[in-house]
Amino acid sequence: MLRFAEEIVLLMLRDDSGKFTNIPQSAMDRAIAGAVLMELAMENRIDTDLERLMVVDASPVGDPLLDPTLAKIVAEDEQDARYWVEQVSRSAPALRDEVLERLVERGILERQDDRLLWVFRSRRYPVIDGESQREVKLRIMGVLFSNEVPSPRDVVIICLAHACGIFDEILTKRERDQAAPRIEQVRKLDLIGQAMSQAIHDVEVWLASAAVQGRGFF
């Protein structure tokens, strides 16, 4: 089974080019940070509400994608979810690279370097085994455009995708308008998902305010 971060990355990759959709880097970072935190919650290592994020079980999960973040949370005094979205976002580029490598190792993606006159220009990750990518997209579309009861993991993915604007990239405007009431309904099914969505929203508001005032993120 793929981790949330792996499924989020697959949602953000274009099927045809293997490059990421036009999601801003900051939104991508928050999506990955939220995915790691939500995975720790699903592993019963942390819990969160709208006011605080607390450790439930400090023992490592045994996954290098999750354990460094858990260790940081254990080492610090209790903070709220927004604080940890900000902190984990700092490590999001490295986490994203690790996720991509894992997907390459699983045979789901292929790493290709585009070069011009032997100079490295960009890297892309075309899908070579689309089953996992289709599976996550079909699951999410099945929830959004039906009345079926979503699994807890699908609720998490929908919360993260909505909070970080992923649906703006993978759905048409007509589809977004049609799915909007269903997204809102699904988001209310999970308190941790609500708390994480609110934390991501708070960071977005802070970023916008900082940009207006000419301040940096960190």
Short mmCIF file of C-alpha atoms in Angstrom, two decimals:
data_model
loop_
_atom_site.label_atom_id
_atom_site.label_comp_id
_atom_site.label_asym_id
_atom_site.label_seq_id
_atom_site.Cartn_x
_atom_site.Cartn_y
_atom_site.Cartn_z
CA MET A 1 0.00 0.00 0.00
CA LEU A 2 1.29 3.44 -0.91
CA ARG A 3 1.79 6.12 1.70
CA PHE A 4 -0.26 9.33 1.54
CA ALA A 5 2.77 11.27 0.32
CA GLU A 6 3.24 8.82 -2.55
CA GLU A 7 -0.40 9.06 -3.59
CA ILE A 8 -0.35 12.85 -3.38
CA VAL A 9 2.74 12.98 -5.60
CA LEU A 10 1.05 10.67 -8.13
CA LEU A 11 -1.98 12.97 -8.17
CA MET A 12 0.28 15.96 -8.87
CA LEU A 13 2.17 14.34 -11.77
CA ARG A 14 0.94 14.82 -15.32
CA ASP A 15 0.17 11.55 -17.08
CA ASP A 16 1.60 12.62 -20.43
CA SER A 17 4.83 14.45 -19.57
CA GLY A 18 5.85 13.06 -16.19
CA LYS A 19 6.20 16.62 -14.90
CA PHE A 20 4.30 18.20 -12.04
CA THR A 21 1.11 20.13 -12.63
CA ASN A 22 1.08 23.90 -12.20
CA ILE A 23 0.64 23.71 -8.44
CA PRO A 24 2.78 26.37 -6.71
CA GLN A 25 5.86 25.01 -4.97
CA SER A 26 4.63 26.25 -1.60
CA ALA A 27 1.32 24.39 -2.03
CA MET A 28 3.16 21.23 -3.08
CA ASP A 29 5.34 21.49 0.02
CA ARG A 30 2.31 21.85 2.30
CA ALA A 31 0.58 18.91 0.62
CA ILE A 32 3.58 16.67 1.29
CA ALA A 33 3.96 17.99 4.84
CA GLY A 34 0.28 17.36 5.52
CA ALA A 35 0.55 13.89 4.02
CA VAL A 36 3.42 12.93 6.34
CA LEU A 37 1.62 14.29 9.40
CA MET A 38 -1.63 12.57 8.46
CA GLU A 39 0.22 9.29 7.93
CA LEU A 40 1.65 9.58 11.45
CA ALA A 41 -1.89 10.13 12.71
CA MET A 42 -3.11 7.04 10.85
CA GLU A 43 -0.23 5.10 12.40
CA ASN A 44 -1.50 6.22 15.83
CA ARG A 45 1.72 8.13 16.59
CA ILE A 46 0.15 11.58 16.84
CA ASP A 47 -3.26 13.13 17.26
CA THR A 48 -4.41 16.65 16.56
CA ASP A 49 -7.34 18.99 16.92
CA LEU A 50 -7.82 22.63 15.97
CA GLU A 51 -5.68 23.81 18.90
CA ARG A 52 -2.79 21.37 19.38
CA LEU A 53 -0.89 18.41 18.00
CA MET A 54 0.22 15.82 20.52
CA VAL A 55 2.27 12.60 20.57
CA VAL A 56 0.28 9.43 21.26
CA ASP A 57 3.07 6.90 20.72
CA ALA A 58 6.74 7.92 20.42
CA SER A 59 7.95 4.59 19.02
CA PRO A 60 9.30 4.76 15.46
CA VAL A 61 7.11 3.51 12.62
CA GLY A 62 10.07 1.93 10.86
CA ASP A 63 9.69 4.08 7.75
CA PRO A 64 12.39 6.66 6.88
CA LEU A 65 9.74 8.80 5.26
CA LEU A 66 7.95 9.24 8.60
CA ASP A 67 10.33 8.62 11.48
CA PRO A 68 12.49 11.80 11.21
CA THR A 69 9.36 13.95 11.47
CA LEU A 70 8.05 11.91 14.39
CA ALA A 71 11.40 12.32 16.19
CA LYS A 72 11.21 16.11 15.77
CA ILE A 73 7.67 16.19 17.16
CA VAL A 74 8.67 14.04 20.14
CA ALA A 75 11.67 16.28 20.86
CA GLU A 76 9.71 19.53 21.01
CA ASP A 77 7.14 20.91 23.40
CA GLU A 78 3.55 20.53 22.28
CA GLN A 79 2.70 22.78 19.34
CA ASP A 80 -0.32 23.21 17.10
CA ALA A 81 -0.83 21.63 13.68
CA ARG A 82 -0.03 24.87 11.84
CA TYR A 83 3.40 24.98 13.46
CA TRP A 84 4.17 21.45 12.28
CA VAL A 85 2.89 22.06 8.76
CA GLU A 86 5.36 24.97 8.58
CA GLN A 87 8.22 22.92 10.03
CA VAL A 88 7.72 19.83 7.89
CA SER A 89 7.27 22.03 4.80
CA ARG A 90 10.92 23.00 5.19
CA SER A 91 11.86 19.38 4.52
CA ALA A 92 9.25 18.86 1.79
CA PRO A 93 11.65 19.05 -1.20
CA ALA A 94 13.80 16.29 0.31
CA LEU A 95 10.69 14.29 1.20
CA ARG A 96 9.36 14.70 -2.34
CA ASP A 97 12.66 13.43 -3.78
CA GLU A 98 12.53 10.43 -1.46
CA VAL A 99 8.94 9.71 -2.52
CA LEU A 100 9.90 9.91 -6.20
CA GLU A 101 12.81 7.53 -5.64
CA ARG A 102 10.53 5.08 -3.88
CA LEU A 103 8.08 5.21 -6.77
CA VAL A 104 10.94 4.61 -9.20
CA GLU A 105 12.15 1.65 -7.13
CA ARG A 106 8.62 0.23 -7.14
CA GLY A 107 8.60 0.37 -10.93
CA ILE A 108 5.73 2.90 -11.02
CA LEU A 109 7.77 5.83 -12.37
CA GLU A 110 10.84 6.18 -14.54
CA ARG A 111 13.39 8.93 -13.93
CA GLN A 112 14.46 10.80 -17.07
CA ASP A 113 16.90 13.72 -17.23
CA ASP A 114 16.36 16.18 -20.06
CA ARG A 115 19.66 17.59 -21.33
CA LEU A 116 20.71 20.12 -23.97
CA LEU A 117 24.33 19.93 -25.15
CA TRP A 118 25.12 17.67 -22.19
CA VAL A 119 23.89 20.30 -19.72
CA PHE A 120 21.27 19.12 -17.21
CA ARG A 121 18.04 21.05 -17.79
CA SER A 122 15.23 19.32 -15.94
CA ARG A 123 14.06 16.00 -14.59
CA ARG A 124 10.76 14.31 -15.19
CA TYR A 125 9.11 11.14 -13.98
CA PRO A 126 6.91 9.55 -16.65
CA VAL A 127 4.62 6.78 -15.46
CA ILE A 128 5.71 3.35 -16.68
CA ASP A 129 3.21 1.37 -14.61
CA GLY A 130 0.07 3.47 -14.41
CA GLU A 131 -1.95 1.08 -12.29
CA SER A 132 -1.16 2.84 -8.99
CA GLN A 133 -1.77 6.29 -10.45
CA ARG A 134 -5.04 5.24 -12.06
CA GLU A 135 -6.07 3.49 -8.87
CA VAL A 136 -5.70 6.54 -6.65
CA LYS A 137 -7.38 8.83 -9.19
CA LEU A 138 -10.24 6.43 -9.81
CA ARG A 139 -10.76 5.98 -6.06
CA ILE A 140 -10.94 9.72 -5.49
CA MET A 141 -13.17 10.35 -8.51
CA GLY A 142 -15.40 7.50 -7.37
CA VAL A 143 -15.88 9.18 -4.00
CA LEU A 144 -16.40 12.67 -5.41
CA PHE A 145 -18.96 11.69 -8.01
CA SER A 146 -21.00 9.12 -6.12
CA ASN A 147 -22.61 8.58 -2.74
CA GLU A 148 -20.35 5.70 -1.77
CA VAL A 149 -18.92 5.77 1.74
CA PRO A 150 -15.26 6.78 1.51
CA SER A 151 -12.53 4.92 3.35
CA PRO A 152 -10.59 6.85 6.03
CA ARG A 153 -7.58 7.03 3.71
CA ASP A 154 -9.66 8.46 0.88
CA VAL A 155 -11.03 11.11 3.24
CA VAL A 156 -7.45 12.13 4.07
CA ILE A 157 -6.42 12.37 0.41
CA ILE A 158 -9.48 14.48 -0.41
CA CYS A 159 -8.81 16.79 2.56
CA LEU A 160 -5.20 17.30 1.48
CA ALA A 161 -5.99 17.68 -2.22
CA HIS A 162 -8.66 20.26 -1.48
CA ALA A 163 -6.57 22.22 1.04
CA CYS A 164 -3.59 22.48 -1.32
CA GLY A 165 -5.50 23.25 -4.53
CA ILE A 166 -4.75 19.98 -6.29
CA PHE A 167 -8.33 19.65 -7.51
CA ASP A 168 -7.92 22.97 -9.33
CA GLU A 169 -5.36 21.23 -11.53
CA ILE A 170 -6.83 17.76 -12.03
CA LEU A 171 -10.52 18.66 -12.38
CA THR A 172 -12.21 20.90 -14.92
CA LYS A 173 -14.17 23.87 -13.65
CA ARG A 174 -17.41 22.05 -14.37
CA GLU A 175 -16.20 19.02 -12.42
CA ARG A 176 -15.07 21.21 -9.51
CA ASP A 177 -18.46 22.93 -9.36
CA GLN A 178 -20.22 19.57 -9.45
CA ALA A 179 -17.95 18.05 -6.80
CA ALA A 180 -17.83 21.04 -4.42
CA PRO A 181 -20.75 19.97 -2.15
CA ARG A 182 -19.41 16.41 -2.00
CA ILE A 183 -15.89 17.61 -1.11
CA GLU A 184 -17.31 19.68 1.72
CA GLN A 185 -19.34 16.72 2.94
CA VAL A 186 -16.34 14.38 2.88
CA ARG A 187 -14.06 16.88 4.63
CA LYS A 188 -16.42 16.91 7.63
CA LEU A 189 -16.04 13.16 8.14
CA ASP A 190 -12.60 13.36 9.74
CA LEU A 191 -11.63 15.69 12.60
CA ILE A 192 -7.92 15.24 12.03
CA GLY A 193 -8.39 16.03 8.34
CA GLN A 194 -10.30 19.17 9.28
CA ALA A 195 -7.56 20.23 11.67
CA MET A 196 -4.85 19.64 9.07
CA SER A 197 -6.84 21.47 6.38
CA GLN A 198 -7.28 24.42 8.74
CA ALA A 199 -3.56 24.39 9.55
CA ILE A 200 -2.67 24.46 5.84
CA HIS A 201 -5.18 27.28 5.28
CA ASP A 202 -3.65 29.26 8.16
CA VAL A 203 -0.19 28.89 6.63
CA GLU A 204 -1.54 30.09 3.26
CA VAL A 205 -3.07 33.16 4.92
CA TRP A 206 0.20 33.84 6.71
CA LEU A 207 2.15 33.48 3.47
CA ALA A 208 -0.17 35.89 1.66
CA SER A 209 0.15 38.42 4.48
CA ALA A 210 3.93 38.06 4.52
CA ALA A 211 4.10 38.60 0.75
CA VAL A 212 2.05 41.79 1.00
CA GLN A 213 4.29 43.08 3.78
CA GLY A 214 7.47 42.04 1.99
CA ARG A 215 8.54 39.43 4.53
CA GLY A 216 10.03 36.02 3.81
CA PHE A 217 8.40 32.74 4.80
CA PHE A 218 11.02 31.70 7.36
#
